[in-house]
Each structure stands twice: as C-alpha cells, then as structure tokens.
Amino acid sequence: MAISWVIIAILIFLIFVFFKFKDVKHRMFTIFLILVVLFFYASFVSVVDSDNINLGSADGIMQAGKIYFSWLGSALKNIVSITSNVVKMDWSSNVTAGG
C-alpha cells in the first residue's frame, strides 16, 4: 500500500512540474488535475478493498477494472439523474394563496 502512495506522489509531482514550466495561469488546471487523479486513485482503492480483489493476478486486475468502471458508470448515471431532476424543478418563488 505504501508503494502506491509513492507512485501517486510521483505522478502529482510530475504533473505539477509539467504545468509549472508552462505558465502560472495554469495553476488552477494543475490543481484540478491533481484532484481528479486523487479521486480516481481513492475510488479505485476503495472499490478494490471493498471487494477483496487480488491485484497480483491478471484475472484480479480484469475483475477490478470491470467492477471499477461499472461503479464509475453508475455514479455518473446518478449524477445525470440528479442534475436532470434539479433542472426540472419549479424554482419560482413560493407564493401561498392569499398571501
């Protein structure tokens, strides 16, 4: 588990260095990219740990990928559903009768 944190730290450092040389105005994009990488890593580790998947074999890696992308697809569908429900809501002011 410690080696995975080292890999993530190296990736974050490389992303930061790459965008630091470009321009200062890319700082927000760099922060966003780091947060996305951390989200994908944390969610992948969470899914793999909850299903007790062995990443030491090819079958385990395939199973982890299938479960993770299924989970990610479900999460995105839920976000779309919630967003569409929010858009459909009546956001006009709440006026009571006789008020």
Backbone as a ProteinNet text record, in pm:
[ID]
protein_1_A
[PRIMARY]
MAISWVIIAILIFLIFVFFKFKDVKHRMFTIFLILVVLFFYASFVSVVDSDNINLGSADGIMQAGKIYFSWLGSALKNIVSITSNVVKMDWSSNVTAGG
[TERTIARY]
81.9	0	86.7	201.6	289.3	347.5	374.4	430.3	330.8	202.5	102.3	99.1	118.8	124.1	246.8	355.8	476.5	451.9	386	355.9	265	162.4	71.6	145.9	232.8	309.9	399.7	461.2	546.2	462.9	345.4	258.1	214.6	176.6	136.1	252.2	369.9	487.2	516.9	509.3	535.9	432.5	306.3	202.1	228.5	263.2	289	407.8	515.8	634.6	604.7	531.9	499.2	423.3	322.8	243	308.8	399.8	470.1	560.3	618.9	705.1	626	500.3	418.9	389.8	313	270	205.2	206.2	149.7	-2.7	-65.6	-211.9	-270.7	-188.4	-235.4	-243.7	-221	-219.6	-352.8	-464	-595	-618.1	-576.8	-591.5	-505.3	-387.6	-299.3	-362.9	-419.4	-486.3	-604.1	-682.1	-795.1	-748.1	-642	-589.8	-540.9	-476.2	-430.1	-549	-653.6	-773.2	-840.9	-842.5	-901.8	-821.5	-689.5	-604.2	-625.6	-631.2	-653.9	-791.8	-893.5	-1027.2	-1026.7	-967.3	-965	-886.9	-777.4	-698.5	-776.4	-831.3	-903.1	-1026	-1098.5	-1217.7	-1179.4	-1071.7	-1027.1	-984.6	-907.2	-862.8	-982.5	-1078.8	-1198.9	-1277	-1294.5	-1368.5	-1292.8	-1162.9	-1082.8	-1080.6	-1066.1	-1063.2	-1197.4	-1306.1	-1437.5	-1473.6	-1418	-1448.2	-1337.3	-1233.8	-1121.9	-1065.8	-1025.8	-973.4	-821.6	-766.4	-622.7	-567.9	-490.1	-432.7	-301.5	-266.3	-143.6	-157.6	-279.8	-300.9	-372.4	-361.8	-427.5	-579	-630.5	-775.2	-824.4	-746.1	-783	-785.1	-687.9	-682.9	-801.9	-835.4	-951.8	-1080.2	-1092.8	-1211.2	-1219.7	-1107.2	-1105.4	-1145.5	-1094.5	-1130.4	-1278.5	-1333.8	-1477.2	-1562.2	-1528.3	-1605.9	-1591.7	-1469	-1446.5	-1521.4	-1511.8	-1578.7	-1730.4	-1778.3	-1921.4	-1965	-1886.8	-1915.5	-1910.8	-1809.8	-1795.4	-1911	-1952.9	-2067.4	-2195	-2215.2	-2333.5	-2330.5	-2213.8	-2202.1	-2233.8	-2184.4	-2211.9	-2359.6	-2422.5	-2566.7	-2645.4	-2603.5	-2671.3	-2655.2	-2537.6	-2514.8	-2603.5	-2614.6	-2700.9	-2846.1	-2889.8	-3027.6	-3058.2	-2969.4	-2989.2	-2991	-2899.4	-2894.3	-3021.2	-3070.8	-3193.3	-3312.9	-3317.7	-3426.2	-3419.6	-3300.1	-3285	-3329.5	-3295.9	-3334.7	-3486.1	-3551.7	-3696.6	-3776.5	-3712.8	-3785.4	-3837.5	-3947.1	-4004	-3931.2	-3846.7	-3764.7	-3825.1	-3950.3	-4013.3	-4038.7	-4066.6	-4085.1	-4207.8	-4201.9	-4310.4	-4414.9	-4521.1	-4626.6	-4746.6	-4789.2	-4904.4	-5032	-5142.2	-5271.1	-5310.2	-5352	-5398.2	-5285.7	-5162.9	-5051.8	-4998
-118.6	0	125.6	119.8	236.3	268.4	164.8	188.8	263.1	237.5	307.1	455.7	490.2	631.9	699.3	626.8	681.6	707	614	630.3	750.2	763.9	878	1008.5	1010.6	1131.5	1169.1	1070.8	1097.5	1151.9	1092.8	1142.3	1285.9	1315.2	1451.8	1547.9	1508.5	1593.7	1618.1	1513.6	1530	1620	1603.6	1690.8	1835.2	1855.3	1990	2053.1	1979.5	2032.4	2062.6	1973.4	1993.9	2124.4	2147.4	2267.9	2391.6	2376.1	2490.1	2554.9	2473.7	2528.3	2597.6	2561	2620.6	2767.3	2791	2926.4	2926.4	3039	3049.2	3038.4	3082.5	3082	2941.2	2841.1	2702.9	2640.3	2719.7	2667.5	2602.2	2665.4	2609.2	2476.4	2468.5	2343.4	2234.6	2270.8	2174.4	2121.9	2210.6	2168.5	2077.9	2114.7	2032.3	1894	1888.5	1760.9	1673.9	1734.3	1660.2	1603.8	1684.5	1637	1523	1529.5	1421.6	1292.8	1303	1185.3	1125.4	1210.5	1160.8	1097	1154.5	1095.5	956.7	944.3	814	712	753.6	661.9	618.2	714.5	682.4	596.7	628	548.7	408.3	395.1	262.8	178.3	237	163.5	124.1	212.8	182.8	66.1	66.8	-40.7	-172.6	-169.9	-292.4	-348.2	-261.2	-307.9	-364.1	-303.3	-349.9	-485.9	-520.2	-648.3	-751.1	-718.1	-809.8	-870	-784.9	-829.2	-838.6	-947.1	-967.9	-905.3	-798.8	-732.4	-796.4	-908	-977.6	-1069.1	-1086.7	-1174.6	-1098	-1151.3	-1087	-1092.7	-1204.1	-1215.5	-1113.8	-1093.2	-995.3	-854.1	-822.9	-689.5	-669	-771.5	-761.6	-745.1	-822.3	-813.1	-675	-624	-491.4	-384.1	-394.2	-297	-299.9	-420.1	-432.6	-374.1	-408.2	-358.8	-207.6	-157.6	-13.5	66	26	102.5	87.8	-25.2	-40.3	56.2	64.4	156.7	301.1	334.5	470.8	507	413.3	437.5	460.6	382.5	401.2	537.3	577.4	707.9	820.5	810.4	913.9	916.3	798.9	794.8	861.2	839.5	903.5	1055.2	1102.2	1246.4	1305.6	1237.8	1284.5	1287.5	1185.1	1178.2	1291.5	1313.9	1421.6	1557	1578.3	1704.9	1728.4	1625.7	1643.4	1670.1	1608.7	1636.4	1778.9	1828.9	1966.4	2064.6	2037.7	2126.9	2128.9	2016	2006.5	2069.4	2098.1	2151.2	2291.5	2326.4	2459.6	2549.6	2637.7	2722.5	2861.4	2878.4	3009	3028.9	3151.9	3181.7	3109.4	3074.3	3001.7	3102.3	3118	3212.8	3133.1	3159.1	3088.8	3163.7	3093	3153.3	3257.3	3372.4	3478.2	3551.4	3526.8	3575.9	3705.4
0	0	0	66	71.8	-65.4	-145.5	-278.4	-366.5	-347.2	-427.8	-393.7	-266.9	-230.5	-290.9	-299.7	-361.6	-509.9	-576.3	-718.9	-740.2	-657.7	-669.4	-643.4	-544.6	-515	-632.7	-695.3	-811.9	-927.2	-951.2	-1058.1	-1032.7	-909.9	-876.6	-896	-853.6	-870.7	-1018.3	-1101	-1243.7	-1310.4	-1273.7	-1328.8	-1287.6	-1161	-1111.8	-1183.8	-1198.7	-1266.2	-1412.9	-1479.4	-1620.2	-1641.1	-1559.5	-1577.4	-1517.6	-1427.6	-1369.5	-1474.4	-1561.2	-1664.4	-1774.3	-1791.7	-1897.4	-1868.5	-1763.6	-1732.8	-1595.3	-1531.4	-1397.5	-1400.9	-1509.3	-1514.8	-1524	-1544.5	-1549.6	-1410.2	-1308.4	-1171.7	-1133.7	-1168.7	-1134.5	-1206.5	-1332	-1405.1	-1342.6	-1296.5	-1231.3	-1103.3	-1024.9	-901.7	-934.5	-1036.7	-1079.1	-1122.5	-1200.7	-1248.8	-1133	-1036.2	-918.7	-841.5	-825.8	-755.4	-830.3	-962.5	-1042.3	-1025.2	-1030.5	-1012.3	-873.4	-771.8	-636.1	-621.6	-687.5	-683.1	-745.3	-865	-930.5	-848.2	-790.4	-708.7	-584.5	-511.7	-388.2	-415.9	-522	-552.2	-598.1	-674.6	-718.2	-599	-509.8	-391.1	-305.6	-292.9	-214.4	-274.1	-404.8	-470.9	-460.7	-482	-476	-334	-234	-95	-50.4	-95.5	-50.4	-109.5	-225.9	-289.3	-271	-194.7	-167.7	-296.3	-387.7	-516.5	-507.8	-561.5	-565.5	-693.3	-679	-795.7	-839.5	-779.4	-814.8	-934.6	-984.3	-1099.2	-1209.7	-1330.3	-1444.5	-1430.2	-1378.6	-1357.6	-1255	-1150.8	-1048.7	-1103.1	-1188.6	-1249.5	-1342.1	-1420.4	-1509.3	-1428.6	-1322.2	-1237.4	-1172.1	-1125.1	-1063	-1163.7	-1285.5	-1388.8	-1421	-1434.2	-1463.9	-1351.8	-1229.1	-1115.2	-1102.4	-1118.7	-1102.8	-1208.6	-1335	-1439.7	-1431.7	-1381.4	-1356	-1246.1	-1139.9	-1030.6	-1078.6	-1157	-1207.7	-1300.1	-1385.1	-1472.9	-1394.5	-1289.4	-1204.7	-1135.8	-1090	-1024.6	-1122.7	-1245.5	-1345.7	-1383.6	-1392.6	-1421.2	-1309.2	-1185.4	-1073.1	-1077.5	-1114.9	-1126.2	-1234.6	-1348.1	-1457	-1411.5	-1341.7	-1293.5	-1195.6	-1102.2	-1004.7	-1074.1	-1167.7	-1239.8	-1319.7	-1387.4	-1465.7	-1375.1	-1258.5	-1164.2	-1110.5	-1087	-1039.8	-1147.1	-1271.1	-1380.3	-1397.2	-1377	-1395.2	-1281.1	-1169.6	-1053.9	-1081.8	-1014.5	-1025	-925.2	-975.6	-890.9	-871.8	-910.9	-890.8	-742	-705.3	-563.4	-509.9	-385.6	-320.8	-273.1	-349.7	-316.4	-267.5	-145.1	-90.7	-125	-125.7	-160.2	-56.1	-101.6	-13.3	57.4	17	88.7	63.2
[MASK]
+++++++++++++++++++++++++++++++++++++++++++++++++++++++++++++++++++++++++++++++++++++++++++++++++++

